[in-house]
Coordinates of C-alpha atoms in Angstrom, one line a residue:
M1 CA -0.1 0.4 0.1
F2 CA 3.0 2.2 0.7
W3 CA 4.5 2.2 -2.7
R4 CA 1.1 2.8 -4.5
S5 CA 0.9 6.2 -2.1
V6 CA 2.3 9.4 -3.7
V7 CA 4.8 9.5 -0.7
G8 CA 6.2 5.7 -1.6
K9 CA 6.4 6.9 -5.1
L10 CA 8.0 10.5 -5.0
W11 CA 10.1 9.0 -2.1
F12 CA 11.4 6.0 -4.5
T13 CA 11.7 8.4 -7.2
I14 CA 14.3 10.8 -5.6
L15 CA 16.0 8.1 -4.0
F16 CA 16.4 6.1 -7.0
L17 CA 17.6 9.5 -8.9
V18 CA 20.6 10.1 -6.4
C19 CA 21.7 6.6 -5.9
F20 CA 22.0 6.8 -9.6
V21 CA 23.7 9.6 -9.8
L22 CA 25.9 9.0 -6.9
F23 CA 26.8 5.3 -8.7
I24 CA 28.0 7.5 -11.6
L25 CA 29.9 10.0 -9.7
T26 CA 31.7 7.1 -7.2
V27 CA 32.8 5.0 -10.8
L28 CA 33.7 8.2 -12.2
L29 CA 35.6 9.6 -8.6
L30 CA 37.1 5.6 -8.4
E31 CA 38.6 6.0 -11.7
F32 CA 40.0 9.7 -11.4
F33 CA 42.0 8.6 -7.9
E34 CA 43.3 5.5 -9.3
N35 CA 44.7 7.3 -12.3
Y36 CA 45.2 10.1 -9.4
H37 CA 47.2 7.9 -7.3
V38 CA 49.2 6.7 -10.5
L39 CA 50.4 9.6 -11.5
E40 CA 51.2 11.4 -7.5
A41 CA 53.0 7.7 -7.5
E42 CA 55.2 8.3 -11.0
R43 CA 56.0 11.8 -9.9
D44 CA 57.2 11.0 -6.1
L45 CA 59.3 8.4 -7.7
L46 CA 60.7 11.2 -10.6
Q47 CA 61.6 13.4 -8.3
T48 CA 63.3 11.1 -5.6
A49 CA 65.1 10.1 -8.9
A50 CA 65.9 13.6 -10.1
K51 CA 67.4 14.6 -6.2
I52 CA 69.5 11.1 -6.0
S53 CA 70.9 11.8 -9.3
E54 CA 72.1 15.2 -8.0
V55 CA 73.3 13.5 -5.0
V56 CA 75.6 11.7 -7.5
S57 CA 76.9 14.5 -9.5
Q58 CA 78.1 16.3 -6.7
Y59 CA 79.7 14.0 -4.4
E60 CA 82.3 10.9 -5.3
E61 CA 82.4 8.8 -1.9
D62 CA 79.8 6.2 -2.0
E63 CA 79.0 6.5 2.2
L64 CA 78.5 10.2 1.8
I65 CA 75.9 9.0 -1.7
L66 CA 74.2 6.2 0.5
S67 CA 73.5 8.3 3.3
M68 CA 72.2 11.2 1.5
T69 CA 69.7 8.7 -0.5
D70 CA 68.4 7.2 2.7
L71 CA 67.6 10.4 3.7
I72 CA 65.8 11.4 0.4
K73 CA 63.9 8.0 -0.8
D74 CA 60.9 6.9 0.6
P75 CA 61.4 3.8 2.6
S76 CA 58.9 2.2 0.6
N77 CA 61.2 2.4 -2.6
Q78 CA 64.0 0.7 -3.9
V79 CA 67.3 2.8 -5.5
V80 CA 69.7 1.4 -7.9
I81 CA 72.2 3.1 -9.1
T82 CA 74.6 2.2 -12.4
D83 CA 76.8 3.7 -14.7
E84 CA 76.9 3.4 -18.7
N85 CA 78.7 0.0 -18.4
G86 CA 75.9 -1.7 -16.3
E87 CA 77.8 -1.8 -12.9
S88 CA 75.8 -0.9 -9.7
L89 CA 77.3 1.9 -8.0
T90 CA 74.7 1.3 -4.8
S91 CA 71.7 -0.1 -4.2
V92 CA 70.0 0.5 -1.1
S93 CA 66.7 -1.5 -0.1
K94 CA 64.9 -1.2 3.5
G95 CA 61.4 -1.4 5.1
E96 CA 59.9 -3.3 2.0
N97 CA 60.4 -6.6 1.0
L98 CA 61.3 -5.7 -3.2
P99 CA 63.2 -8.0 -5.2
N100 CA 66.2 -7.0 -5.9
K101 CA 66.5 -5.7 -9.8
D102 CA 70.0 -5.5 -11.7
F103 CA 71.1 -3.7 -14.4
D104 CA 70.2 -6.7 -17.4
W105 CA 66.8 -6.6 -15.9
F106 CA 66.5 -2.7 -16.8
M107 CA 68.2 -3.1 -19.9
N108 CA 66.2 -5.9 -21.4
D109 CA 63.0 -4.2 -20.6
S110 CA 62.9 -1.7 -24.2
E111 CA 61.2 1.0 -22.6
L112 CA 63.4 1.2 -19.3
A113 CA 66.5 1.2 -21.7
R114 CA 66.0 4.1 -23.3
V115 CA 66.8 5.3 -19.9
I116 CA 70.8 4.5 -20.8
D117 CA 70.9 4.5 -24.5
E118 CA 68.4 8.1 -25.2
R119 CA 69.1 9.5 -21.5
E120 CA 65.4 10.3 -20.6
D121 CA 63.3 10.1 -18.1
V122 CA 61.3 6.9 -18.1
M123 CA 57.7 5.9 -16.2
K124 CA 56.1 2.2 -16.2
V125 CA 54.4 0.1 -14.3
S126 CA 55.3 -3.5 -14.3
G127 CA 53.2 -6.0 -13.9
D128 CA 53.8 -9.8 -12.0
D129 CA 57.2 -11.1 -13.3
G130 CA 57.1 -14.1 -11.4
S131 CA 58.6 -12.6 -7.7
G132 CA 54.6 -12.0 -7.2
M133 CA 54.5 -8.6 -7.1
G134 CA 53.8 -5.6 -9.1
L135 CA 56.1 -2.6 -9.8
M136 CA 56.3 1.1 -10.3
V137 CA 59.6 1.9 -12.1
V138 CA 61.1 5.2 -12.7
G139 CA 64.8 5.8 -14.5
T140 CA 66.8 8.8 -14.9
P141 CA 70.0 9.7 -16.6
L142 CA 73.1 10.9 -14.5
E143 CA 74.0 14.6 -15.1
N144 CA 77.7 14.5 -16.9
Q145 CA 78.0 10.8 -16.6
G146 CA 76.5 8.0 -18.6
G147 CA 74.7 5.6 -15.5
A148 CA 71.3 6.0 -14.4
V149 CA 69.4 6.0 -11.3
F150 CA 66.5 3.5 -11.3
V151 CA 63.1 3.8 -8.3
Y152 CA 61.1 1.9 -7.7
E153 CA 58.2 0.5 -5.7
S154 CA 55.4 -2.1 -4.9
L155 CA 52.4 -1.4 -6.5
G156 CA 50.6 -2.5 -2.9
T157 CA 51.2 0.8 -1.9
I158 CA 49.0 2.5 -4.3
D159 CA 46.4 0.1 -3.8
E160 CA 46.4 0.3 -0.1
T161 CA 45.6 4.3 -1.1
S162 CA 43.0 3.5 -3.2
D163 CA 41.6 0.9 -1.3
Q164 CA 41.1 3.8 1.7
T165 CA 40.0 6.3 -0.9
T166 CA 37.2 3.5 -2.2
K167 CA 36.2 2.8 1.5
I168 CA 35.9 6.8 1.8
I169 CA 33.9 7.5 -1.2
F170 CA 31.7 4.3 -0.5
L171 CA 31.1 5.6 2.9
G172 CA 30.1 9.3 1.8
A173 CA 27.5 7.6 -0.5
G174 CA 26.1 5.7 2.2
I175 CA 25.9 8.4 4.0
A176 CA 24.7 10.9 1.3
I177 CA 21.7 7.9 0.4
I178 CA 20.8 7.7 4.2
L179 CA 20.5 11.7 4.4
T180 CA 18.5 11.2 0.9
T181 CA 16.1 8.8 2.1
I182 CA 15.2 11.0 4.9
F183 CA 15.4 14.5 3.0
A184 CA 13.0 12.3 0.2
F185 CA 10.5 11.0 3.0
F186 CA 10.4 14.3 4.6
L187 CA 10.0 16.3 1.4
S188 CA 7.2 14.1 0.1
T189 CA 5.8 13.7 3.1
R190 CA 5.4 17.6 3.4
I191 CA 4.2 17.6 -0.3
T192 CA 1.7 15.4 -0.2
S193 CA 0.4 16.1 3.5
P194 CA -2.1 19.0 1.7
L195 CA -2.4 16.2 -1.0
I196 CA -3.9 13.8 1.5
K197 CA -6.1 16.2 3.2
M198 CA -7.9 17.3 -0.4
R199 CA -8.6 13.8 -0.6
E200 CA -9.8 13.2 2.8
G201 CA -11.7 16.7 1.8
A202 CA -13.0 15.0 -1.7
M203 CA -14.0 12.0 0.0
E204 CA -16.2 14.0 2.7
L205 CA -17.7 16.2 -0.4
A206 CA -18.4 13.0 -2.2
K207 CA -20.5 12.2 1.2
G208 CA -22.3 15.5 0.8
E209 CA -20.3 17.7 3.7
F210 CA -20.1 20.5 1.7
H211 CA -18.8 22.4 4.8
T212 CA -15.2 20.7 4.6
K213 CA -12.4 23.3 4.0
I214 CA -8.7 22.5 3.6
P215 CA -6.3 24.4 5.7
I216 CA -3.6 26.9 3.7
L217 CA -0.3 26.1 5.0
T218 CA 1.8 27.5 2.3
H219 CA 1.6 30.3 -0.7
D220 CA 2.6 27.7 -3.7
E221 CA 0.8 25.8 -6.0
I222 CA -0.5 23.3 -3.2
G223 CA -2.1 26.5 -1.6
E224 CA -3.4 28.0 -4.5
L225 CA -4.8 24.2 -5.1
A226 CA -6.3 24.1 -1.5
M227 CA -8.0 27.9 -2.2
A228 CA -9.2 26.5 -5.5
F229 CA -10.6 23.4 -3.8
N230 CA -12.4 25.4 -0.8
R231 CA -13.8 27.9 -3.2
M232 CA -15.1 24.8 -5.7
G233 CA -16.6 23.2 -2.3
R234 CA -18.2 26.6 -1.6
Q235 CA -19.6 26.7 -5.4
L236 CA -20.7 23.0 -5.2
K237 CA -22.8 24.0 -1.9
Y238 CA -24.6 26.7 -3.6
H239 CA -25.3 25.0 -6.8
I240 CA -26.5 21.6 -4.6
N241 CA -28.5 24.0 -2.5
E242 CA -30.3 25.8 -5.5
L243 CA -30.9 22.5 -7.5
N244 CA -32.1 21.0 -4.0
H245 CA -34.6 24.3 -3.9
E246 CA -35.4 24.0 -7.4
K247 CA -36.2 20.3 -7.3
E248 CA -38.4 21.0 -4.0
Q249 CA -40.0 23.5 -5.6
L250 CA -40.8 21.1 -9.0
S251 CA -42.2 18.9 -6.4
G252 CA -44.3 21.0 -4.7
I253 CA -45.7 22.2 -7.1
L254 CA -46.3 18.7 -9.1
R255 CA -48.2 17.7 -5.4
S256 CA -49.9 20.4 -5.3
M257 CA -51.4 20.0 -8.8
A258 CA -55.3 18.6 -9.2
D259 CA -53.7 17.2 -12.7
G260 CA -52.0 14.2 -13.0
V261 CA -47.8 14.4 -14.6
L262 CA -45.9 11.8 -16.0
T263 CA -42.2 12.3 -17.0
M264 CA -40.9 9.5 -19.3
N265 CA -37.4 8.7 -20.6
R266 CA -37.2 7.2 -23.9
Q267 CA -37.6 3.4 -23.0
G268 CA -40.8 4.7 -21.5
Q269 CA -39.6 4.4 -18.0
V270 CA -41.4 6.6 -15.3
L271 CA -38.9 9.2 -14.0
V272 CA -41.5 11.3 -12.2
S273 CA -44.7 11.4 -11.2
N274 CA -46.9 13.6 -8.9
P275 CA -49.9 11.4 -7.0
P276 CA -52.8 12.4 -8.9
A277 CA -50.7 10.0 -11.8
D278 CA -49.9 7.4 -9.5
Q279 CA -53.6 7.0 -8.2
Y280 CA -54.0 6.6 -11.9
L281 CA -50.9 3.8 -12.0
Y282 CA -52.4 2.0 -8.9
S283 CA -55.8 1.9 -10.1
W284 CA -54.7 0.4 -13.4
D285 CA -52.2 -2.1 -11.4
Y286 CA -54.9 -2.9 -9.2
E287 CA -57.6 -3.1 -12.4
N288 CA -55.2 -5.6 -14.5
N289 CA -53.7 -7.7 -11.4
V290 CA -50.4 -6.4 -12.4
P291 CA -48.4 -6.8 -9.1
L292 CA -47.9 -3.5 -7.3
P293 CA -45.4 -1.5 -7.8
V294 CA -43.6 -2.9 -11.4
K295 CA -40.0 -1.0 -10.8
E296 CA -37.0 -1.9 -12.7
E297 CA -33.6 0.0 -11.5
G298 CA -36.3 2.6 -9.5
K299 CA -38.1 3.1 -12.8
R300 CA -41.8 2.3 -13.6
E301 CA -42.8 1.0 -17.0
L302 CA -45.6 2.2 -18.6
P303 CA -49.5 0.8 -18.6
D304 CA -50.3 -0.6 -22.1
P305 CA -52.5 2.1 -22.7
L306 CA -50.0 4.6 -22.2
R307 CA -47.1 2.7 -23.9
E308 CA -49.2 2.9 -27.1
I309 CA -49.8 6.6 -27.3
F310 CA -46.2 7.0 -26.0
N311 CA -44.6 5.4 -29.2
E312 CA -46.8 7.1 -31.3
V313 CA -45.3 10.4 -29.5
I314 CA -41.7 9.4 -30.2
K315 CA -42.2 8.1 -34.0
S316 CA -43.9 11.1 -34.6
E317 CA -42.6 13.8 -32.1
Q318 CA -46.3 14.9 -32.2
E319 CA -48.4 16.0 -29.0
Q320 CA -50.7 13.2 -28.8
M321 CA -54.1 12.6 -27.0
T322 CA -56.3 10.1 -25.5
E323 CA -59.2 9.0 -23.1
V324 CA -58.6 6.3 -21.2
T325 CA -60.5 4.3 -17.9
A326 CA -59.3 2.9 -14.7
Q327 CA -61.6 1.6 -11.5
G328 CA -65.2 3.4 -12.9
R329 CA -63.0 6.5 -13.5
T330 CA -62.5 8.7 -17.1
W331 CA -58.9 9.9 -17.7
V332 CA -58.0 12.0 -20.6
I333 CA -54.1 11.9 -21.4
I334 CA -52.4 14.2 -23.1
M335 CA -48.6 13.2 -24.1
T336 CA -45.9 16.1 -25.4
P337 CA -42.1 14.7 -26.4
L338 CA -39.3 16.2 -24.6
Y339 CA -36.6 17.3 -26.8
D340 CA -32.8 17.0 -26.0
R341 CA -31.7 20.2 -28.2
I342 CA -32.8 18.3 -31.5
K343 CA -33.2 14.5 -30.3
V344 CA -36.3 13.3 -28.2
R345 CA -35.3 12.2 -25.3
G346 CA -38.7 11.1 -23.5
A347 CA -42.4 12.7 -23.1
V348 CA -44.6 14.1 -20.4
A349 CA -47.8 13.1 -20.0
V350 CA -50.9 15.4 -18.1
L351 CA -53.5 13.1 -17.1
R352 CA -56.6 14.8 -16.4
D353 CA -59.1 13.1 -14.3
M354 CA -62.6 13.8 -15.6
T355 CA -64.9 11.5 -13.8
D356 CA -66.7 14.2 -11.7
E357 CA -67.0 16.4 -15.3
R358 CA -68.7 13.3 -17.5
R359 CA -70.7 13.0 -14.1
L360 CA -72.0 16.5 -14.2
D361 CA -72.9 16.0 -17.7
K362 CA -74.6 13.4 -16.9
L363 CA -76.5 14.8 -14.2
R364 CA -76.9 17.4 -16.1
E365 CA -78.9 15.5 -18.9
D366 CA -80.3 13.6 -16.1
F367 CA -81.6 16.6 -14.5
I368 CA -83.3 18.0 -17.7
A369 CA -84.8 14.8 -18.3
N370 CA -86.2 14.3 -14.3
V371 CA -87.4 17.9 -14.4
S372 CA -89.4 16.9 -17.8
H373 CA -90.7 13.7 -16.5
E374 CA -91.8 15.2 -13.3
L375 CA -93.5 18.2 -14.6
R376 CA -94.8 16.3 -17.6
T377 CA -97.4 14.2 -15.8
P378 CA -98.7 16.7 -13.7
I379 CA -99.1 18.9 -16.6
S380 CA -100.4 16.2 -18.6
M381 CA -102.9 15.7 -16.1
L382 CA -104.1 19.2 -15.4
Q383 CA -104.5 19.0 -19.3
G384 CA -106.8 16.2 -19.6
Y385 CA -108.3 16.8 -16.5
S386 CA -109.1 20.4 -17.2
E387 CA -110.1 19.3 -20.9
A388 CA -112.8 16.8 -19.3
I389 CA -114.8 20.1 -17.1
V390 CA -114.7 21.6 -20.4
D391 CA -116.2 19.2 -22.4
D392 CA -118.6 18.6 -19.4
I393 CA -117.7 15.0 -19.6
A394 CA -118.2 15.3 -15.6
E395 CA -121.7 15.3 -15.6
S396 CA -122.3 15.5 -11.6
K397 CA -121.3 17.8 -9.5
E398 CA -119.4 15.2 -7.4
D399 CA -117.4 14.3 -10.3
K400 CA -116.7 17.9 -11.3
N401 CA -115.6 18.3 -7.6
E402 CA -113.3 15.3 -7.8
L403 CA -111.6 16.4 -11.1
A404 CA -110.7 20.1 -9.8
K405 CA -109.3 18.6 -6.8
I406 CA -107.0 16.5 -8.9
I407 CA -106.0 19.7 -10.6
H408 CA -105.4 21.5 -7.4
D409 CA -103.5 18.9 -6.1
E410 CA -101.1 18.8 -9.0
S411 CA -100.9 22.5 -9.1
L412 CA -99.6 22.2 -5.4
R413 CA -97.5 19.5 -6.7
I414 CA -95.9 21.7 -9.4
G415 CA -95.6 24.6 -7.2
R416 CA -93.7 22.4 -4.6
L417 CA -91.4 21.1 -7.1
V418 CA -90.9 24.9 -8.1
N419 CA -90.1 26.3 -4.9
E420 CA -87.6 23.6 -4.2
L421 CA -86.1 24.0 -7.1
L422 CA -85.6 27.7 -6.0
D423 CA -84.4 26.7 -2.4
L424 CA -82.2 23.9 -3.8
A425 CA -80.5 26.8 -6.4
R426 CA -80.6 29.4 -3.4
M427 CA -78.2 26.9 -1.2
E428 CA -76.0 25.6 -3.6
A429 CA -75.1 29.5 -4.4
G430 CA -74.5 29.7 -1.4
H431 CA -77.8 32.7 -0.4
M432 CA -79.2 30.7 2.7
N433 CA -79.2 32.8 5.5
L434 CA -79.5 30.7 8.7
N435 CA -81.2 31.8 12.1
L436 CA -79.0 30.1 14.4
E437 CA -80.6 29.5 18.5
K438 CA -80.3 27.9 21.3
V439 CA -82.2 24.6 21.1
D440 CA -83.1 21.9 23.4
I441 CA -82.6 18.9 21.3
S442 CA -84.8 16.4 22.9
M443 CA -87.8 18.5 23.0
F444 CA -86.7 19.1 19.1
I445 CA -86.8 15.9 18.4
Q446 CA -89.9 14.7 20.4
K447 CA -92.0 17.4 19.0
I448 CA -91.2 16.2 15.1
V449 CA -91.3 12.2 16.5
R450 CA -94.9 13.0 17.7
K451 CA -95.8 15.0 14.3
F452 CA -95.4 11.6 12.8
K453 CA -96.8 9.3 15.1
G454 CA -100.4 9.5 13.4
I455 CA -98.6 8.6 10.0
G456 CA -96.6 5.8 11.5
Q457 CA -99.5 4.4 13.1
E458 CA -101.5 4.3 10.1
K459 CA -99.1 2.2 8.3
G460 CA -98.5 0.2 11.1
V461 CA -94.3 1.4 11.8
D462 CA -93.3 1.5 15.2
L463 CA -91.8 5.2 15.8
Q464 CA -89.2 5.3 18.5
M465 CA -86.7 7.6 20.5
S466 CA -83.9 6.9 22.1
G467 CA -80.4 8.2 23.6
N468 CA -80.0 10.4 26.4
K469 CA -82.9 13.0 27.0
E470 CA -80.9 15.6 29.3
L471 CA -78.8 17.4 26.9
P472 CA -77.6 21.0 26.8
P473 CA -79.0 22.8 23.8
L474 CA -77.8 22.9 20.6
N475 CA -77.1 26.0 18.8
M476 CA -78.4 25.9 15.1
D477 CA -81.4 26.8 12.7
A478 CA -84.6 25.0 14.1
D479 CA -86.5 25.9 11.0
R480 CA -84.3 24.1 8.6
M481 CA -83.1 21.4 11.3
E482 CA -86.9 20.2 11.0
Q483 CA -87.5 20.7 7.5
V484 CA -84.0 17.7 7.4
L485 CA -85.3 15.5 9.9
T486 CA -89.1 16.0 8.6
N487 CA -87.3 14.2 5.1
L488 CA -85.4 12.0 6.5
I489 CA -88.5 10.5 9.1
D490 CA -91.4 10.8 6.0
N491 CA -88.4 8.3 3.8
A492 CA -88.2 6.1 6.4
I493 CA -92.1 5.6 7.5
R494 CA -92.5 5.3 3.5
H495 CA -90.1 3.0 3.0
T496 CA -90.7 0.8 5.9
E497 CA -93.4 -1.9 5.4
P498 CA -95.9 -2.6 8.3
E499 CA -94.6 -4.0 11.5
G500 CA -91.4 -2.4 10.7
T501 CA -89.6 0.2 13.4
V502 CA -88.1 3.9 12.8
N503 CA -85.7 5.3 15.7
V504 CA -84.4 8.2 16.1
E505 CA -81.8 8.6 18.2
V506 CA -79.4 11.8 19.4
H507 CA -76.2 12.0 21.4
L508 CA -73.5 14.2 22.0
D509 CA -69.8 12.9 21.3
E510 CA -67.6 15.0 23.5
Q511 CA -64.2 13.2 22.8
Q512 CA -65.2 13.9 18.9
K513 CA -67.0 17.6 19.7
E514 CA -70.3 16.7 17.6
W515 CA -73.9 16.2 17.8
L516 CA -75.0 12.7 16.3
I517 CA -78.6 12.7 15.2
R518 CA -79.5 9.5 13.6
V519 CA -82.4 8.4 11.8
S520 CA -82.6 4.3 10.8
D521 CA -85.5 2.3 10.0
S522 CA -86.0 -2.0 9.4
G523 CA -87.0 -1.1 5.5
Q524 CA -86.1 -2.3 2.4
G525 CA -82.9 -1.0 2.3
I526 CA -81.4 1.0 -0.6
P527 CA -78.9 -0.8 -3.4
E528 CA -75.4 -0.2 -3.0
E529 CA -74.9 0.8 -6.1
D530 CA -77.4 3.9 -5.8
L531 CA -75.4 4.9 -2.5
P532 CA -72.9 7.3 -4.0
F533 CA -75.4 9.0 -5.9
I534 CA -78.3 9.1 -3.2
F535 CA -77.9 13.2 -2.3
E536 CA -78.0 13.8 -6.2
R537 CA -81.0 15.9 -7.7
F538 CA -84.0 14.2 -8.5
Y539 CA -82.3 10.9 -8.2
K540 CA -84.7 8.0 -7.0
A541 CA -83.3 4.2 -6.7
D542 CA -87.1 3.4 -8.5
K543 CA -85.5 3.4 -11.4
S544 CA -89.5 2.2 -13.1
R545 CA -90.9 5.7 -11.5
K546 CA -94.1 4.0 -11.0
R547 CA -96.4 6.2 -9.3
N548 CA -97.0 5.2 -5.5
K549 CA -99.0 7.5 -3.8
E550 CA -97.3 6.3 -0.3
K551 CA -94.1 7.1 -1.7
K552 CA -94.4 9.7 -4.0
G553 CA -91.9 12.6 -3.9
T554 CA -90.0 14.8 -6.1
G555 CA -86.4 13.4 -5.6
L556 CA -84.9 17.3 -4.2
G557 CA -85.4 16.2 -0.1
L558 CA -82.0 14.7 0.2
A559 CA -80.3 16.8 -2.1
I560 CA -81.9 20.0 0.2
A561 CA -81.4 18.1 3.4
K562 CA -77.8 18.1 2.5
N563 CA -76.9 21.3 1.6
I564 CA -78.8 22.2 4.9
V565 CA -76.1 20.0 7.0
D566 CA -73.5 21.7 4.9
A567 CA -74.8 25.1 5.8
H568 CA -74.2 24.1 9.5
N569 CA -70.4 23.3 8.5
G570 CA -71.7 19.2 9.8
R571 CA -72.4 16.4 7.3
I572 CA -74.6 13.7 6.6
T573 CA -73.9 9.9 5.6
V574 CA -76.1 7.1 4.8
Q575 CA -75.1 3.5 5.3
S576 CA -77.8 0.9 4.5
K577 CA -78.4 -3.3 3.3
T578 CA -80.9 -4.4 0.9
G579 CA -83.8 -5.9 3.0
E580 CA -82.5 -4.8 5.9
G581 CA -82.8 -1.1 6.4
T582 CA -81.3 2.2 6.0
S583 CA -79.5 4.3 8.7
F584 CA -79.0 8.0 8.3
E585 CA -76.4 10.1 10.2
V586 CA -76.1 14.1 10.6
F587 CA -72.9 15.1 12.6
L588 CA -73.0 18.5 13.6
P589 CA -70.2 20.5 15.4
I590 CA -70.1 21.4 18.7
H591 CA -69.6 25.6 18.8
K592 CA -68.7 27.9 21.8
E593 CA -71.9 28.8 22.4
D594 CA -73.1 25.2 23.1

């Protein structure tokens, strides 16, 4: 791991370069000092030979020459003095086990013979000649004489000096390598320490810690890099915050939209969706028994109806529109291509739930049909019976009175229908004014129940009241609420068979902070498919519209009741089972006045 780090690589590079330079330098120094020692030895021997030559030229006594030669020469040298005939004048050998060389040995060497023959100085390095020792020989001619002075010494002395120099060079190289190692490690650590901190800072940035700051210790390139890194962190934090803000804003806009929005890539995978769009996708999956959710790598596949229009959008690169249904709801889908400069990179779809609009259209059509139907019958009866009176079809006075009574009842019915329509229109327009007052709710319910006691007894229906009779007063519009309960109790009695029961009860739920008034019966009940539409205008569960005098009605009572309860900031609900009965519940909030 160390060798893969920047510190290891930099340290190894510096050490390798220094070692390479030291190796080249050591080789050159060894070569230089070896030649230097040889040249120095030759120069010393030549100077010794020249001095001895001067002594021999100045003095004639052998003892004096010998003593002077002893003083001049180095103890490791061997000196041979000869005349031109080859006779040795003197030979000095002290301190070294050097071999004795005679005049013939020197003359047999072509180079050394030039000292006698050509009267010039000669220097030569002689290899091993059988004595087991290499020699360095220097010869110089005697002045004013025909002889010569030869001085030689062993090469071992030069080798010893070279060995000492080599040891010193290697020691210096070793010390240099050690110092270089320490320096390189220190330098690489100092250089890479900010880089390591930058790496740690980069890892923190990758984790989303944008507040990470690198300390600036120097003002060189590394310091500038640290400054740029810190500036980059601040810019990243700013841009990420801006992106998150825009993403949250876009997400909030999508969540608050009433229409569904889907964004798909070119492969048809859903990238972005909002709750209304998720509702459609969930409904389609549930209806088609698709496992929930169908996702691959976090991206949802499009349903088949959307896949077809998506392929058409990608192919034609034009806006497409279609209408689909899922779980009884109608959706209009408009899909538009998304461009990446010049290439289509996906599509965006807007899904609008048109169920309410379609239902309102149907209700509008049904409303016109129902009003026409409700008015046509009494008008036809008015027209028919009035013609009968005009044409004197009714002969007796009793017949004419009966026809006039029918005309009167039907006119009252038309008036009641028109008045209820006007009341309902005013309520839905918000023009209903409530006269709120404190009402003893128990006495109020008892009064209404007593009003219907006779009607219930005539039909054989047992009308009862239950609940706590000691209740605090309720703040409400008594006339309007009497209209609501009158409609509910009247419907319950009319749709309950003889020997059935109708129960009216009232409760105060202090935990939920609301009043509960329940009207339940044991009648024939309401079909389940009719329950969602029971509070619509002119809606009747009896689709045959047979004229039953006991069950006659305009179909507006429950719609008016719901509007009155809504005006009191309450709510009205219904539960029913066919053949078991129906229960209407009115919830009214508790006011501060209560």
